[in-house]
Amino acid sequence: MAKWVYGFGGGSADGSAEDRALLGGKGANLAEMSSLGLPVPPGFTITTEACTWFFANGNAYPEGLAAQVDAALARIGEIAGGRFGDAGDLLLVSVRSGSRASMPGMMDTVLNLGLNDETVAALAAGSADERFAQDSYRRFIQMYSNVVLGLDHEMFEEILEDARADRGYEQDTEMSADDWKGVISLYKGRIEEELGRPFPQDPKEQLWGAIGAVFSSWMNPRAVTYRRIHNISASWGTAVNVQAMVFGNMGETSATGVAFTRNPSTGEKALYGEFLVNAQGEDVVAGIRTPQNITEKARIEAGSDKPSLEKLMPQAFRELVSIADRLEGHYRDMQDLEFTVEKGKLWMLQTRSGKRTAKAALRIAVDMAGEGLISREEAVCRIDPASLDQLLHPTIDPKAERQVIGRGLPASPGAATGEIVFSPDEAEEMKRQGRAVILVRVETSPEDIHGMHAAEGILTTRGGMTSHAAVVARGMGKPCVSGAGSLRVDQKNGTLLAAGKTLRKGDVITIDGGAGQVLEGAVAMLRPELSGDFAAIMEWADGARRMKVRTNADTPADARVARSFGAEGIGLCRTEHMFFEGERILAMREMIVADTEEGRRAALAKLLPMQRGDFAELFEIMAGLPVTIRLLDPPLHEFLPHGEEEIAEVAAAMGISAEKLGQRTEALHEFNPMLGHRGCRLAISYPEIAEMQARAIFEAAAEAAKKTGDPVVPEIMVPLVGLKSELDFVKARIDQVAKTVMEETGTHIDYLVGTMIELPRAALRAREIAQAADFFSFGTNDLTQTTFGISRDDAANFLETYRLRGVIEQDPFVSLDLEGVGELVEMAATRGRETRPDLKLGICGEHGGDPASIAFCEKTGLDYVSCSPFRVPIARLAAAQAALGKG
Ligand code: ADP
Ligand code: MG
Ligand code: MG
């Protein structure tokens, strides 16, 4: 017979903390605490397997469950005293949900279950406290009706409010036993009116109603949404915990509270928490009364005049402190505790690893390593790499003056300054030109993703903390203020009305995603620093890491930030934005419209010194670290104006006819630019472009080496190679230029030529391509596009639907598709190294900053990952965790 029910209490338990998957987190830890001999009210856990069975069998219960529940109830009675459903020997229980991962959206706890018109009298007699009994009964009716019978909570609050008002009371505490009786009879009348049947009086019926409600809540929309966002499988199911009641509402010597073994926001090593006297369940967090501090120290710091638990119930306090220590030592992690004091006696109701801020996580990990509780490697593995994002964004200098022009919700932390844009396309366009933008929308939708990617920050005038903008921004680690309702966006006229001012596209604003503020102009920012505990963890991580971490940086500013975050070189420098600024775009356009090679070379000659300057600066910042520079990649029409008006304007500036420019633009038009005339295909059509870029690189390398004394070894990367012969063609040009520049400057330059692997054909033919390549860099953005045959810019329209309908679990552009794209990466790595064992391998797609993808890179034996500057510390930590075998 399958075991569906696991008991705990009285110093032992059927399960343990190891059984999290089967008993849920709450049940497993209640079992563990019981076995440790801690004071836990006895109870039992119905397994998650029973829940899975329930859904697989049309919401029915497995055979044997009912009998096992009866036996377990009897066992609770033996330990706690009493018999469930017996008014002569009362036993009341709570029914609590609990899945493997703690999950909001699940059914709320029902307390005092088993009370009815008869047992309430027994409770009154047993406790010699009629008021307590009636209060418990009305709480039960209220909770049960709401979470099990699905009646509106407000309905009961209204009845209660009227009752108070009639009697001229302000607080519930003024209600007498008789007052509560009156309320209870009104509740019951109302329930019968709503449901057409009376409130269930049979304790067994109550119990099974609650069990069914817990199981069913696993599929409620709130829970389903939460699971989708957090990638929790629906197959896990939830457990149900049934536990003997203890009462924190039995008068002035009773209380209920929550505590953390260390401070969850700062990480400080001190018991931290709150409690309420004469209260039950979640009164503490419900905010009905102001809770009291647990320790005297916290009370004094908070300036509270309400006594601490330490003062008020010294014995229970001392026991709590010792249990907190014991649990922390046992679990070797900071714990979040729930407890109740019944007439001076302490009971433990829950323990779990406590949620904490990133800052606290770092401090706790470093402290615990210092205390010898965990090793340094464990400390490194304790930090969620993604959470570091909270600490890596610039914040507004507290000394700076704030011109607040709007307020919204603090939807995603960090601050950002940029020019206003109103459309995602504009955001992308301006980003390409190297400009910082804030995307301003009424609300965002999946079609806006590319613009959100391009923007420094996102501001919406509608939507809450879980709106599309908020969720996506947090995922991308970008500052976001959502629902700034006082602002008016006029999309058509391109204006933003804020505090009586009209702002237009290009006007600069700052958003503070931590405070939910919109500020006028640019505001002084503080750059995040890696110091203290953060620096310590990073140092330990670096000690454990095998892969190098480089950055994707196109500008000196990016390169500097990345260096300060510990980047060990540049893995991808895209050269295209260098052609957009100021006069450069003019020279670029001249080059594009030139009819002859000569004309093109003349225009390119103007670009050469500018390119050289850009590269020299990057080489200097990177001081001898490797720098990978990608030759021009996008199709040429991206550099030309579109639309008649703009064409006319540009033509005039260039001194050519609008007709000619228009013709050239038209000739360059492509049906599918992503698969068009770009990458190395440009270098083959116009070798002079690649030659100019190579010359700029080598001259800059010679210059920088002379200046800094550090040898510079540039790595030149040829994009979009599918054929070895393509690489051969371009590499021959590069080698020729290298030779010339070395002769001219009299300096020897070591350099590498390699390719991006971003086409399936390149991965397939890696053996022969490696004959011509010193390195491979996996351009997993394009490799994902070309492997799936999905254009990233158009994917947002349906990939979200795919996710909602369960067709895919993860967006492959966010987390590498390990099976498909991953197989190609693995194949190319293996085949490439067959030809050239020392072939350098790296990844430079967006995935280079994604912890799961980084773990894959470690497994595949890549030499480095490269990611955006702000993700460098995340990648350092994730690479260390991967090397340590975590995840
Ligand atoms: P959640 O998962 O939302 O924290 P819990 O199941 O932990 O819900 O229940 C919430 C609160 O209800 C607990 O913190 C505790 O105060 C109270 N509670 C639950 N079970 C009991 C019980 N058997 N006796 C007394 N209080 C209980
Ligand atoms: Mg709750
Ligand atoms: Mg709880």
Coordinates of N, CA, C and O and ligand atoms in Angstrom, one line a residue, residues 26 30 41-42 92-98 102-104 106-112 143 241-249 255-258 279-285 337-340 342 347-350 352, ligand 1:
K26 N 7.7 23.0 3.8 CA 7.1 23.2 5.2 C 7.1 21.9 5.9 O 7.5 21.8 7.0
L30 N 9.1 20.7 9.2 CA 8.4 20.4 10.4 C 8.9 19.0 10.9 O 9.1 18.8 12.1
P41 N 4.1 21.4 17.4 CA 2.8 20.7 17.6 C 2.8 19.5 16.6 O 3.2 19.6 15.5
P42 N 2.3 18.4 17.1 CA 2.2 17.2 16.2 C 1.3 17.4 15.0 O 0.4 18.2 15.1
L92 N -8.2 20.5 17.8 CA -8.4 21.3 16.6 C -7.1 21.3 15.8 O -6.0 21.1 16.4
V93 N -7.2 21.6 14.5 CA -6.0 21.5 13.7 C -5.9 22.7 12.7 O -6.9 23.4 12.5
S94 N -4.7 22.9 12.2 CA -4.6 23.9 11.1 C -4.4 23.1 9.8 O -3.9 21.9 9.9
V95 N -4.8 23.6 8.7 CA -4.5 23.0 7.4 C -3.7 24.0 6.6 O -4.1 25.1 6.4
R96 N -2.5 23.5 6.2 CA -1.5 24.4 5.6 C -1.0 23.8 4.3 O -0.7 22.6 4.3
S97 N -0.8 24.6 3.3 CA -0.3 24.1 2.1 C 1.2 24.2 2.1 O 1.8 24.9 3.0
G98 N 1.9 23.6 1.2 CA 3.4 23.7 1.2 C 4.0 22.9 0.1 O 3.9 21.7 0.1
S102 N 8.9 27.6 -2.0 CA 7.9 28.4 -1.4 C 7.2 29.2 -2.5 O 7.8 29.8 -3.3
M103 N 5.9 29.3 -2.4 CA 5.1 29.8 -3.6 C 3.9 30.6 -3.2 O 2.9 30.0 -2.7
P104 N 3.9 31.9 -3.4 CA 2.7 32.7 -3.2 C 1.7 32.3 -4.2 O 2.0 31.8 -5.3
M106 N -0.6 30.1 -3.4 CA -1.2 28.9 -3.0 C -2.3 29.2 -1.9 O -2.4 30.3 -1.4
M107 N -3.0 28.1 -1.5 CA -4.1 28.4 -0.6 C -3.6 28.9 0.8 O -2.6 28.5 1.3
D108 N -4.3 29.9 1.3 CA -3.9 30.4 2.7 C -4.3 29.3 3.7 O -5.1 28.5 3.5
T109 N -3.6 29.5 4.8 CA -3.8 28.5 5.9 C -5.1 28.7 6.6 O -5.6 29.8 6.7
V110 N -5.7 27.6 7.0 CA -7.0 27.6 7.8 C -6.6 27.2 9.2 O -6.0 26.1 9.4
L111 N -6.9 28.0 10.1 CA -6.7 27.7 11.5 C -7.9 27.3 12.3 O -9.0 27.6 11.8
N112 N -7.8 26.7 13.4 CA -8.9 26.3 14.3 C -9.9 25.4 13.7 O -11.1 25.4 14.0
M143 N -12.0 32.4 7.8 CA -10.9 31.9 7.0 C -11.4 30.8 6.1 O -11.1 30.7 4.9
N241 N -0.3 20.1 4.9 CA 0.1 19.8 6.3 C -1.1 20.0 7.2 O -1.8 21.0 7.2
V242 N -1.4 19.0 8.1 CA -2.5 19.1 9.1 C -1.8 19.0 10.4 O -1.0 18.1 10.7
Q243 N -2.0 20.0 11.3 CA -1.2 20.1 12.5 C -2.1 20.6 13.7 O -3.0 21.4 13.5
A244 N -1.8 20.0 14.8 CA -2.6 20.3 16.0 C -2.4 21.8 16.3 O -1.3 22.4 16.2
M245 N -3.5 22.5 16.7 CA -3.4 23.9 17.0 C -2.7 24.2 18.3 O -2.9 23.5 19.3
V246 N -1.9 25.2 18.3 CA -1.5 25.9 19.6 C -2.1 27.3 19.5 O -2.2 27.8 18.4
F247 N -2.3 28.0 20.6 CA -3.0 29.2 20.5 C -2.2 30.4 21.1 O -1.8 30.4 22.2
G248 N -1.9 31.3 20.2 CA -1.2 32.5 20.6 C -2.2 33.6 21.0 O -1.8 34.7 21.5
N249 N -3.5 33.2 21.0 CA -4.5 34.2 21.3 C -5.2 33.8 22.6 O -6.4 34.1 22.8
A255 N 1.3 34.6 22.5 CA 1.8 35.5 21.4 C 2.1 34.7 20.2 O 2.2 33.5 20.2
T256 N 2.2 35.4 19.0 CA 2.6 34.8 17.8 C 3.6 35.7 17.1 O 3.5 36.9 17.2
G257 N 4.6 35.1 16.4 CA 5.6 35.9 15.8 C 6.4 35.3 14.7 O 6.3 34.1 14.4
V258 N 7.3 36.1 14.1 CA 8.2 35.6 13.0 C 9.6 36.1 13.4 O 9.7 37.2 14.0
A279 N -2.5 37.0 19.9 CA -2.8 37.1 18.5 C -2.6 35.8 17.9 O -2.0 34.9 18.4
Q280 N -3.2 35.6 16.7 CA -3.1 34.3 16.0 C -2.7 34.4 14.6 O -3.0 35.5 13.9
G281 N -2.0 33.4 14.1 CA -1.7 33.3 12.7 C -1.0 34.5 12.2 O 0.1 34.9 12.7
E282 N -1.5 35.0 11.1 CA -0.8 36.0 10.4 C -1.2 37.4 10.8 O -0.9 38.4 10.0
D283 N -1.7 37.6 12.0 CA -2.0 38.9 12.5 C -0.7 39.8 12.4 O -0.8 41.0 12.1
V284 N 0.4 39.2 12.6 CA 1.7 39.9 12.6 C 1.9 40.6 11.3 O 2.3 41.8 11.2
V285 N 1.8 39.9 10.2 CA 2.0 40.5 8.9 C 0.8 41.2 8.3 O 1.0 41.9 7.3
L337 N 11.9 31.9 10.8 CA 11.1 31.1 11.7 C 9.7 31.6 12.0 O 9.5 32.9 12.0
E338 N 8.8 30.8 12.2 CA 7.5 31.2 12.7 C 7.2 30.5 14.0 O 7.5 29.3 14.1
F339 N 6.7 31.2 15.0 CA 6.5 30.6 16.3 C 5.3 31.1 17.0 O 4.7 32.2 16.6
T340 N 4.8 30.4 18.0 CA 3.7 30.8 18.8 C 4.0 30.5 20.2 O 4.6 29.5 20.5
E342 N 2.1 29.8 23.7 CA 0.7 29.6 24.3 C 0.9 29.5 25.8 O 1.6 28.6 26.3
W347 N 6.2 27.3 20.9 CA 6.0 26.3 19.9 C 6.6 26.8 18.6 O 6.4 27.9 18.2
M348 N 7.3 25.9 17.9 CA 7.8 26.2 16.6 C 6.9 25.7 15.5 O 6.5 24.6 15.5
L349 N 6.6 26.6 14.6 CA 5.6 26.3 13.5 C 6.2 26.2 12.1 O 5.6 25.7 11.2
Q350 N 7.4 26.8 12.0 CA 8.0 26.7 10.6 C 9.4 27.1 10.7 O 9.8 28.0 11.5
R352 N 12.6 27.8 7.6 CA 13.1 27.6 6.2 C 14.2 28.6 6.0 O 14.4 29.5 6.8
Ligands
ADP1 P1 2.3 30.5 5.1 O1 2.8 29.5 4.2 O2 1.5 31.6 4.3 O3 3.4 31.1 5.9 P2 1.5 28.9 7.3 O4 1.0 27.6 7.0 O5 2.9 29.0 7.7 O6 1.2 29.9 6.0 O7 0.5 29.6 8.3 C1 0.6 30.9 8.6 C2 0.6 31.1 10.1 O8 -0.5 30.4 10.7 C3 1.8 30.5 10.8 O9 2.8 31.4 10.8 C4 1.3 30.4 12.2 O10 1.4 31.6 12.9 C5 -0.2 30.0 12.0 N1 -0.4 28.6 12.2 C6 -0.3 27.6 11.3 N2 -0.5 26.4 11.8 C7 -0.7 26.6 13.2 C8 -1.0 25.8 14.3 N3 -1.1 24.5 14.1 N4 -1.1 26.4 15.5 C9 -1.0 27.7 15.6 N5 -0.8 28.6 14.6 C10 -0.6 28.0 13.4

